[in-house]
PDB file of C-alpha atoms in Angstrom:
ATOM      1  CA  MET A   1     -39.785 -57.804  61.056  1.00 93.00           C
ATOM      2  CA  VAL A   2     -36.126 -58.635  61.623  1.00 96.00           C
ATOM      3  CA  ILE A   3     -33.032 -57.996  59.520  1.00 96.00           C
ATOM      4  CA  CYS A   4     -29.674 -59.748  59.926  1.00 96.00           C
ATOM      5  CA  GLU A   5     -27.376 -57.505  57.926  1.00 95.00           C
ATOM      6  CA  ASP A   6     -24.328 -59.771  58.193  1.00 94.00           C
ATOM      7  CA  TYR A   7     -26.282 -62.447  56.325  1.00 96.00           C
ATOM      8  CA  ASN A   8     -28.448 -60.239  54.065  1.00 96.00           C
ATOM      9  CA  LEU A   9     -31.414 -61.957  55.684  1.00 97.00           C
ATOM     10  CA  ILE A  10     -34.887 -60.601  56.465  1.00 97.00           C
ATOM     11  CA  PHE A  11     -37.627 -62.344  58.438  1.00 97.00           C
ATOM     12  CA  VAL A  12     -41.287 -61.407  57.917  1.00 96.00           C
ATOM     13  CA  GLU A  13     -43.093 -62.079  61.219  1.00 94.00           C
ATOM     14  CA  VAL A  14     -46.550 -63.569  60.679  1.00 94.00           C
ATOM     15  CA  PRO A  15     -48.467 -63.862  63.998  1.00 90.00           C
ATOM     16  CA  ASN A  16     -49.229 -67.301  65.457  1.00 88.00           C
ATOM     17  CA  THR A  17     -46.695 -69.102  63.269  1.00 90.00           C
ATOM     18  CA  GLY A  18     -43.654 -69.390  65.544  1.00 88.00           C
ATOM     19  CA  CYS A  19     -42.342 -65.918  64.734  1.00 89.00           C
ATOM     20  CA  THR A  20     -41.525 -65.007  68.356  1.00 91.00           C
ATOM     21  CA  ALA A  21     -39.136 -67.925  68.716  1.00 93.00           C
ATOM     22  CA  ILE A  22     -37.393 -67.202  65.412  1.00 94.00           C
ATOM     23  CA  ASN A  23     -37.157 -63.502  66.284  1.00 94.00           C
ATOM     24  CA  ARG A  24     -35.292 -64.370  69.471  1.00 94.00           C
ATOM     25  CA  VAL A  25     -32.903 -66.727  67.714  1.00 96.00           C
ATOM     26  CA  LEU A  26     -32.083 -64.173  65.028  1.00 96.00           C
ATOM     27  CA  THR A  27     -31.546 -61.315  67.480  1.00 95.00           C
ATOM     28  CA  GLN A  28     -29.598 -63.327  70.051  1.00 95.00           C
ATOM     29  CA  HIS A  29     -27.405 -65.396  67.740  1.00 96.00           C
ATOM     30  CA  TYR A  30     -27.223 -63.742  64.328  1.00 95.00           C
ATOM     31  CA  GLY A  31     -27.112 -60.001  64.984  1.00 95.00           C
ATOM     32  CA  GLY A  32     -30.729 -59.436  64.061  1.00 94.00           C
ATOM     33  CA  ARG A  33     -32.489 -56.145  64.747  1.00 95.00           C
ATOM     34  CA  SER A  34     -36.055 -54.957  64.316  1.00 94.00           C
ATOM     35  CA  ILE A  35     -37.086 -52.915  61.283  1.00 91.00           C
ATOM     36  CA  LEU A  36     -40.383 -51.289  60.296  1.00 88.00           C
ATOM     37  CA  HIS A  37     -42.655 -52.878  62.944  1.00 85.00           C
ATOM     38  CA  LYS A  38     -43.117 -56.369  64.332  1.00 85.00           C
ATOM     39  CA  HIS A  39     -45.847 -57.601  62.015  1.00 88.00           C
ATOM     40  CA  ALA A  40     -45.077 -55.577  58.902  1.00 92.00           C
ATOM     41  CA  VAL A  41     -46.169 -57.389  55.755  1.00 93.00           C
ATOM     42  CA  TYR A  42     -44.008 -58.165  52.725  1.00 94.00           C
ATOM     43  CA  TYR A  43     -45.247 -55.191  50.679  1.00 94.00           C
ATOM     44  CA  GLU A  44     -44.170 -52.755  53.402  1.00 93.00           C
ATOM     45  CA  LEU A  45     -40.709 -54.275  53.173  1.00 92.00           C
ATOM     46  CA  LYS A  46     -40.732 -53.955  49.389  1.00 93.00           C
ATOM     47  CA  ARG A  47     -41.659 -50.265  49.566  1.00 91.00           C
ATOM     48  CA  GLU A  48     -38.917 -49.618  52.129  1.00 91.00           C
ATOM     49  CA  PHE A  49     -36.090 -51.482  50.381  1.00 91.00           C
ATOM     50  CA  GLY A  50     -37.011 -51.204  46.716  1.00 88.00           C
ATOM     51  CA  ARG A  51     -34.350 -52.676  44.439  1.00 89.00           C
ATOM     52  CA  LYS A  52     -32.062 -53.428  47.388  1.00 89.00           C
ATOM     53  CA  LEU A  53     -34.403 -56.275  48.263  1.00 89.00           C
ATOM     54  CA  LYS A  54     -33.063 -58.278  45.314  1.00 89.00           C
ATOM     55  CA  GLY A  55     -29.811 -58.861  47.185  1.00 88.00           C
ATOM     56  CA  MET A  56     -31.565 -60.128  50.319  1.00 94.00           C
ATOM     57  CA  THR A  57     -32.916 -63.513  51.357  1.00 96.00           C
ATOM     58  CA  VAL A  58     -36.452 -63.067  52.687  1.00 97.00           C
ATOM     59  CA  PHE A  59     -38.352 -65.720  54.596  1.00 97.00           C
ATOM     60  CA  ALA A  60     -41.609 -66.016  56.504  1.00 97.00           C
ATOM     61  CA  THR A  61     -43.665 -68.657  58.299  1.00 96.00           C
ATOM     62  CA  VAL A  62     -47.141 -70.078  57.757  1.00 97.00           C
ATOM     63  CA  ARG A  63     -49.300 -72.348  59.896  1.00 96.00           C
ATOM     64  CA  SER A  64     -52.356 -74.503  59.326  1.00 96.00           C
ATOM     65  CA  PRO A  65     -55.506 -72.648  60.433  1.00 96.00           C
ATOM     66  CA  LEU A  66     -56.645 -75.876  62.101  1.00 96.00           C
ATOM     67  CA  GLU A  67     -53.730 -75.464  64.504  1.00 95.00           C
ATOM     68  CA  VAL A  68     -54.251 -71.715  64.810  1.00 94.00           C
ATOM     69  CA  MET A  69     -57.908 -72.130  65.823  1.00 95.00           C
ATOM     70  CA  MET A  70     -57.042 -74.725  68.448  1.00 94.00           C
ATOM     71  CA  THR A  71     -54.303 -72.536  69.903  1.00 91.00           C
ATOM     72  CA  GLN A  72     -56.448 -69.401  70.027  1.00 90.00           C
ATOM     73  CA  PHE A  73     -59.299 -71.263  71.690  1.00 92.00           C
ATOM     74  CA  GLN A  74     -57.001 -72.756  74.322  1.00 90.00           C
ATOM     75  CA  LYS A  75     -55.356 -69.401  75.021  1.00 88.00           C
ATOM     76  CA  MET A  76     -58.780 -67.920  75.709  1.00 88.00           C
ATOM     77  CA  THR A  77     -59.756 -70.935  77.792  1.00 88.00           C
ATOM     78  CA  TYR A  78     -56.721 -70.542  80.054  1.00 85.00           C
ATOM     79  CA  ASP A  79     -56.439 -66.726  79.721  1.00 79.00           C
ATOM     80  CA  HIS A  80     -52.893 -67.050  78.367  1.00 66.00           C
ATOM     81  CA  ARG A  81     -50.585 -64.674  80.267  1.00 69.00           C
ATOM     82  CA  ASN A  82     -53.687 -62.795  81.503  1.00 74.00           C
ATOM     83  CA  ARG A  83     -54.028 -61.274  78.061  1.00 69.00           C
ATOM     84  CA  PHE A  84     -57.818 -61.308  78.085  1.00 72.00           C
ATOM     85  CA  SER A  85     -58.485 -60.347  81.702  1.00 69.00           C
ATOM     86  CA  GLU A  86     -55.790 -57.800  82.583  1.00 68.00           C
ATOM     87  CA  PRO A  87     -57.339 -54.323  82.011  1.00 53.00           C
ATOM     88  CA  GLU A  88     -54.336 -52.755  80.264  1.00 58.00           C
ATOM     89  CA  ARG A  89     -53.851 -55.722  77.938  1.00 52.00           C
ATOM     90  CA  ARG A  90     -57.576 -55.828  77.130  1.00 49.00           C
ATOM     91  CA  GLN A  91     -57.240 -52.357  75.597  1.00 50.00           C
ATOM     92  CA  ALA A  92     -54.492 -53.396  73.159  1.00 51.00           C
ATOM     93  CA  TRP A  93     -55.240 -52.746  69.489  1.00 48.00           C
ATOM     94  CA  SER A  94     -54.856 -56.416  68.619  1.00 60.00           C
ATOM     95  CA  LEU A  95     -57.562 -57.373  71.132  1.00 69.00           C
ATOM     96  CA  THR A  96     -60.814 -56.358  69.459  1.00 76.00           C
ATOM     97  CA  PRO A  97     -64.298 -56.218  70.995  1.00 81.00           C
ATOM     98  CA  LYS A  98     -64.971 -59.450  69.093  1.00 85.00           C
ATOM     99  CA  HIS A  99     -62.014 -61.120  70.832  1.00 83.00           C
ATOM    100  CA  ARG A 100     -63.300 -59.976  74.207  1.00 85.00           C
ATOM    101  CA  LYS A 101     -66.739 -61.378  73.404  1.00 90.00           C
ATOM    102  CA  MET A 102     -65.139 -64.674  72.347  1.00 90.00           C
ATOM    103  CA  PHE A 103     -63.240 -64.805  75.625  1.00 90.00           C
ATOM    104  CA  ASN A 104     -66.358 -64.139  77.686  1.00 90.00           C
ATOM    105  CA  ASP A 105     -68.319 -66.812  75.802  1.00 92.00           C
ATOM    106  CA  ILE A 106     -65.552 -69.389  76.232  1.00 93.00           C
ATOM    107  CA  GLN A 107     -65.254 -68.593  79.917  1.00 91.00           C
ATOM    108  CA  SER A 108     -69.016 -69.182  80.128  1.00 93.00           C
ATOM    109  CA  GLY A 109     -68.655 -72.674  78.666  1.00 92.00           C
ATOM    110  CA  LEU A 110     -68.791 -72.272  74.875  1.00 95.00           C
ATOM    111  CA  THR A 111     -67.438 -75.456  73.291  1.00 95.00           C
ATOM    112  CA  PHE A 112     -64.814 -75.494  70.545  1.00 94.00           C
ATOM    113  CA  SER A 113     -67.325 -76.743  67.955  1.00 95.00           C
ATOM    114  CA  ASP A 114     -69.834 -74.030  68.854  1.00 95.00           C
ATOM    115  CA  TYR A 115     -67.041 -71.441  68.858  1.00 95.00           C
ATOM    116  CA  LEU A 116     -66.105 -72.341  65.285  1.00 96.00           C
ATOM    117  CA  GLN A 117     -69.692 -72.240  64.055  1.00 96.00           C
ATOM    118  CA  LYS A 118     -70.589 -69.039  65.876  1.00 95.00           C
ATOM    119  CA  TYR A 119     -67.555 -66.903  65.110  1.00 94.00           C
ATOM    120  CA  PHE A 120     -66.261 -68.268  61.809  1.00 95.00           C
ATOM    121  CA  GLN A 121     -68.863 -68.135  59.060  1.00 93.00           C
ATOM    122  CA  ARG A 122     -67.014 -66.424  56.237  1.00 94.00           C
ATOM    123  CA  GLU A 123     -63.935 -67.724  54.454  1.00 95.00           C
ATOM    124  CA  TYR A 124     -60.791 -67.491  56.567  1.00 95.00           C
ATOM    125  CA  HIS A 125     -57.966 -65.111  55.603  1.00 94.00           C
ATOM    126  CA  ASN A 126     -54.649 -64.165  57.186  1.00 94.00           C
ATOM    127  CA  PHE A 127     -53.709 -60.776  55.802  1.00 93.00           C
ATOM    128  CA  TYR A 128     -50.329 -60.824  57.538  1.00 94.00           C
ATOM    129  CA  LEU A 129     -49.348 -63.243  54.758  1.00 95.00           C
ATOM    130  CA  LEU A 130     -49.935 -60.623  52.061  1.00 94.00           C
ATOM    131  CA  GLY A 131     -47.124 -60.893  49.531  1.00 94.00           C
ATOM    132  CA  CYS A 132     -45.576 -63.962  51.133  1.00 95.00           C
ATOM    133  CA  GLN A 133     -45.942 -65.866  47.883  1.00 95.00           C
ATOM    134  CA  HIS A 134     -42.933 -63.752  46.814  1.00 94.00           C
ATOM    135  CA  VAL A 135     -40.562 -64.631  49.674  1.00 96.00           C
ATOM    136  CA  ASP A 136     -37.552 -66.869  49.068  1.00 96.00           C
ATOM    137  CA  PHE A 137     -38.506 -69.367  51.778  1.00 97.00           C
ATOM    138  CA  LEU A 138     -41.909 -69.966  53.375  1.00 97.00           C
ATOM    139  CA  LEU A 139     -41.453 -72.147  56.451  1.00 96.00           C
ATOM    140  CA  ARG A 140     -44.248 -74.309  57.801  1.00 95.00           C
ATOM    141  CA  HIS A 141     -44.826 -74.138  61.537  1.00 94.00           C
ATOM    142  CA  GLU A 142     -45.259 -77.905  61.521  1.00 92.00           C
ATOM    143  CA  SER A 143     -41.606 -78.370  60.437  1.00 93.00           C
ATOM    144  CA  LEU A 144     -40.126 -75.125  61.703  1.00 94.00           C
ATOM    145  CA  GLN A 145     -36.681 -76.352  62.711  1.00 95.00           C
ATOM    146  CA  GLU A 146     -36.049 -78.128  59.417  1.00 95.00           C
ATOM    147  CA  GLY A 147     -37.126 -75.085  57.429  1.00 96.00           C
ATOM    148  CA  PHE A 148     -35.069 -72.730  59.573  1.00 96.00           C
ATOM    149  CA  GLU A 149     -31.963 -74.840  59.098  1.00 96.00           C
ATOM    150  CA  GLN A 150     -32.490 -74.770  55.330  1.00 96.00           C
ATOM    151  CA  VAL A 151     -32.697 -70.963  55.357  1.00 96.00           C
ATOM    152  CA  MET A 152     -29.637 -70.491  57.551  1.00 96.00           C
ATOM    153  CA  ARG A 153     -27.523 -72.882  55.513  1.00 96.00           C
ATOM    154  CA  HIS A 154     -28.584 -70.990  52.404  1.00 96.00           C
ATOM    155  CA  VAL A 155     -27.072 -67.792  53.868  1.00 94.00           C
ATOM    156  CA  GLY A 156     -23.873 -69.526  54.980  1.00 94.00           C
ATOM    157  CA  VAL A 157     -24.505 -70.806  58.517  1.00 94.00           C
ATOM    158  CA  ALA A 158     -23.095 -74.332  58.768  1.00 91.00           C
ATOM    159  CA  SER A 159     -24.687 -75.322  62.096  1.00 91.00           C
ATOM    160  CA  PRO A 160     -27.890 -73.347  62.822  1.00 92.00           C
ATOM    161  CA  VAL A 161     -29.011 -73.149  66.445  1.00 93.00           C
ATOM    162  CA  THR A 162     -32.134 -74.938  67.664  1.00 94.00           C
ATOM    163  CA  ILE A 163     -35.307 -72.871  67.868  1.00 92.00           C
ATOM    164  CA  PRO A 164     -36.674 -72.848  71.447  1.00 87.00           C
ATOM    165  CA  HIS A 165     -40.355 -73.566  72.016  1.00 76.00           C
ATOM    166  CA  THR A 166     -42.003 -70.341  73.221  1.00 64.00           C
ATOM    167  CA  ASN A 167     -45.595 -69.291  73.953  1.00 58.00           C
ATOM    168  CA  LYS A 168     -46.508 -72.888  74.757  1.00 61.00           C
ATOM    169  CA  THR A 169     -50.263 -73.381  75.001  1.00 58.00           C
ATOM    170  CA  GLU A 170     -51.729 -75.302  77.929  1.00 58.00           C
ATOM    171  CA  GLY A 171     -54.130 -78.209  77.488  1.00 59.00           C
ATOM    172  CA  LYS A 172     -53.857 -78.452  73.722  1.00 68.00           C
ATOM    173  CA  LYS A 173     -55.438 -81.488  72.009  1.00 78.00           C
ATOM    174  CA  THR A 174     -54.572 -83.163  68.724  1.00 86.00           C
ATOM    175  CA  ILE A 175     -56.515 -82.165  65.597  1.00 90.00           C
ATOM    176  CA  SER A 176     -58.437 -85.452  65.609  1.00 85.00           C
ATOM    177  CA  GLU A 177     -59.440 -84.927  69.241  1.00 88.00           C
ATOM    178  CA  ALA A 178     -60.370 -81.265  68.867  1.00 91.00           C
ATOM    179  CA  TYR A 179     -62.519 -81.309  65.722  1.00 95.00           C
ATOM    180  CA  ALA A 180     -65.713 -83.308  66.233  1.00 94.00           C
ATOM    181  CA  PRO A 181     -67.180 -85.072  63.156  1.00 94.00           C
ATOM    182  CA  ASP A 182     -70.270 -82.843  63.128  1.00 93.00           C
ATOM    183  CA  VAL A 183     -68.214 -79.644  62.659  1.00 95.00           C
ATOM    184  CA  ARG A 184     -65.746 -80.850  60.015  1.00 96.00           C
ATOM    185  CA  ARG A 185     -67.903 -79.968  57.001  1.00 95.00           C
ATOM    186  CA  HIS A 186     -68.277 -76.408  58.282  1.00 96.00           C
ATOM    187  CA  VAL A 187     -64.540 -76.179  58.973  1.00 96.00           C
ATOM    188  CA  ALA A 188     -63.759 -77.396  55.454  1.00 96.00           C
ATOM    189  CA  ASP A 189     -66.010 -74.712  53.941  1.00 96.00           C
ATOM    190  CA  VAL A 190     -64.535 -71.883  55.999  1.00 96.00           C
ATOM    191  CA  PHE A 191     -60.851 -72.809  56.055  1.00 97.00           C
ATOM    192  CA  GLY A 192     -60.580 -74.923  52.905  1.00 96.00           C
ATOM    193  CA  PRO A 193     -59.826 -72.105  50.419  1.00 97.00           C
ATOM    194  CA  PHE A 194     -56.987 -70.784  52.593  1.00 97.00           C
ATOM    195  CA  MET A 195     -55.572 -74.261  53.058  1.00 96.00           C
ATOM    196  CA  GLU A 196     -55.646 -74.912  49.320  1.00 96.00           C
ATOM    197  CA  LYS A 197     -53.807 -71.652  48.626  1.00 96.00           C
ATOM    198  CA  TRP A 198     -50.979 -72.430  51.036  1.00 96.00           C
ATOM    199  CA  GLY A 199     -50.723 -76.154  50.344  1.00 95.00           C
ATOM    200  CA  TYR A 200     -52.437 -77.625  53.409  1.00 96.00           C
ATOM    201  CA  THR A 201     -54.800 -80.601  53.444  1.00 94.00           C
ATOM    202  CA  PHE A 202     -57.373 -81.949  55.873  1.00 94.00           C
ATOM    203  CA  PRO A 203     -56.785 -85.240  57.693  1.00 93.00           C
ATOM    204  CA  PRO A 204     -57.717 -88.089  55.302  1.00 92.00           C
ATOM    205  CA  GLU A 205     -60.133 -89.597  57.814  1.00 92.00           C
ATOM    206  CA  TRP A 206     -62.312 -86.476  57.564  1.00 92.00           C
ATOM    207  CA  SER A 207     -63.377 -87.388  53.997  1.00 90.00           C
ATOM    208  CA  VAL A 208     -64.596 -83.844  53.286  1.00 90.00           C
ATOM    209  CA  ALA A 209     -65.204 -82.452  49.797  1.00 90.00           C
ATOM    210  CA  ARG A 210     -63.709 -79.225  48.507  1.00 91.00           C
ATOM    211  CA  PRO A 211     -65.481 -75.993  49.484  1.00 92.00           C
ATOM    212  CA  SER A 212     -68.164 -74.851  47.069  1.00 92.00           C
ATOM    213  CA  LEU A 213     -67.171 -72.893  43.971  1.00 94.00           C
ATOM    214  CA  SER A 214     -68.863 -69.777  45.357  1.00 94.00           C
ATOM    215  CA  ARG A 215     -66.762 -69.935  48.524  1.00 95.00           C
ATOM    216  CA  ARG A 216     -63.552 -70.440  46.554  1.00 96.00           C
ATOM    217  CA  LEU A 217     -64.347 -67.554  44.209  1.00 96.00           C
ATOM    218  CA  ARG A 218     -65.271 -65.252  47.092  1.00 95.00           C
ATOM    219  CA  PHE A 219     -62.019 -66.140  48.852  1.00 96.00           C
ATOM    220  CA  LYS A 220     -59.974 -65.384  45.728  1.00 96.00           C
ATOM    221  CA  ALA A 221     -61.778 -62.089  45.159  1.00 96.00           C
ATOM    222  CA  ILE A 222     -61.052 -60.871  48.679  1.00 95.00           C
ATOM    223  CA  GLU A 223     -57.446 -62.065  48.519  1.00 94.00           C
ATOM    224  CA  SER A 224     -56.934 -60.249  45.203  1.00 95.00           C
ATOM    225  CA  ALA A 225     -58.449 -57.047  46.582  1.00 94.00           C
ATOM    226  CA  ALA A 226     -56.264 -57.249  49.685  1.00 93.00           C
ATOM    227  CA  GLU A 227     -53.139 -57.856  47.584  1.00 93.00           C
ATOM    228  CA  PHE A 228     -53.942 -54.791  45.473  1.00 94.00           C
ATOM    229  CA  ALA A 229     -54.690 -52.638  48.521  1.00 92.00           C
ATOM    230  CA  SER A 230     -51.434 -53.622  50.206  1.00 91.00           C
ATOM    231  CA  SER A 231     -49.105 -53.547  47.197  1.00 90.00           C
ATOM    232  CA  THR A 232     -50.542 -50.415  45.572  1.00 90.00           C
ATOM    233  CA  LEU A 233     -52.274 -48.353  48.275  1.00 89.00           C
ATOM    234  CA  GLY A 234     -50.068 -49.216  51.251  1.00 86.00           C
ATOM    235  CA  VAL A 235     -52.834 -50.849  53.288  1.00 85.00           C
ATOM    236  CA  SER A 236     -51.730 -53.485  55.797  1.00 82.00           C
ATOM    237  CA  PRO A 237     -53.071 -54.971  59.051  1.00 82.00           C
ATOM    238  CA  ASN A 238     -50.859 -52.889  61.375  1.00 74.00           C
ATOM    239  CA  GLY A 239     -48.974 -50.428  59.201  1.00 64.00           C
ATOM    240  CA  SER A 240     -51.532 -48.611  57.071  1.00 52.00           C
ATOM    241  CA  PRO A 241     -51.363 -44.856  56.382  1.00 52.00           C
ATOM    242  CA  ARG A 242     -52.751 -42.714  59.186  1.00 49.00           C
ATOM    243  CA  TRP A 243     -55.960 -41.817  57.378  1.00 41.00           C
ATOM    244  CA  ILE A 244     -56.761 -45.504  56.911  1.00 47.00           C
ATOM    245  CA  GLN A 245     -55.992 -46.210  60.559  1.00 48.00           C
ATOM    246  CA  ALA A 246     -58.322 -43.369  61.585  1.00 49.00           C
ATOM    247  CA  VAL A 247     -61.179 -44.803  59.528  1.00 43.00           C
ATOM    248  CA  ARG A 248     -60.455 -48.283  60.861  1.00 43.00           C
ATOM    249  CA  ASP A 249     -60.428 -47.021  64.455  1.00 50.00           C
ATOM    250  CA  GLY A 250     -63.746 -45.303  63.842  1.00 48.00           C
ATOM    251  CA  ILE A 251     -65.568 -48.331  62.468  1.00 39.00           C
ATOM    252  CA  ARG A 252     -64.092 -50.937  64.815  1.00 43.00           C
ATOM    253  CA  PRO A 253     -66.608 -50.237  67.650  1.00 43.00           C
ATOM    254  CA  ILE A 254     -69.384 -50.801  65.098  1.00 41.00           C
ATOM    255  CA  THR A 255     -68.051 -53.889  63.346  1.00 37.00           C
ATOM    256  CA  GLY A 256     -66.256 -55.519  66.299  1.00 40.00           C
TER     257      GLY A 256
END
């Protein structure tokens, strides 16, 4: 998370949404500095700032899960920056046993369609977005520069700088190329509820129906529980109280 005190501006960094590039722009050009921790969620910010948050402009970024899945698969295919093979990086908290298994399967020839069907059965969530329905601006990765310029002009910057393209993924295909017709129904069931919540749609040529009512209700139930846990109990993906982290560390080898 980044704060630019001269502009009363705070940026909530959601992974895989262009946050690294925006972080660099804010710190290099607008006096930004890190607060809390890199991927702190909105409710952590609210607890830290309290009423002072009312005088701040808060923004975050969101990205279509269709793009996120493609990027993650390609990063594992090409072992992006040796993240999945370098011993020290393989032990990072963010790289779970499940991620390592995914990497090994992909290196052994697992296709993108099989990857989606094997590893993504339940409804997709991104808990780093907890509370982001309350931010002042939610930028879409697909139109990042335009959204960023809108935010900066709002806080008084007449000519915002251009966001550089960082963490570029090798060999990335278009959505139409990547998602085969036989996997689209499954993708719609798994990712559809999330996409509906954040205003995304599937390509019109897919002609897929909405996810079933049971999937949509299950998604909403889990989202509501996560919102309560984060806003009331202080639970978050990376910044939970120590006792929660200890429990999480204990069960991770079991659940992957």
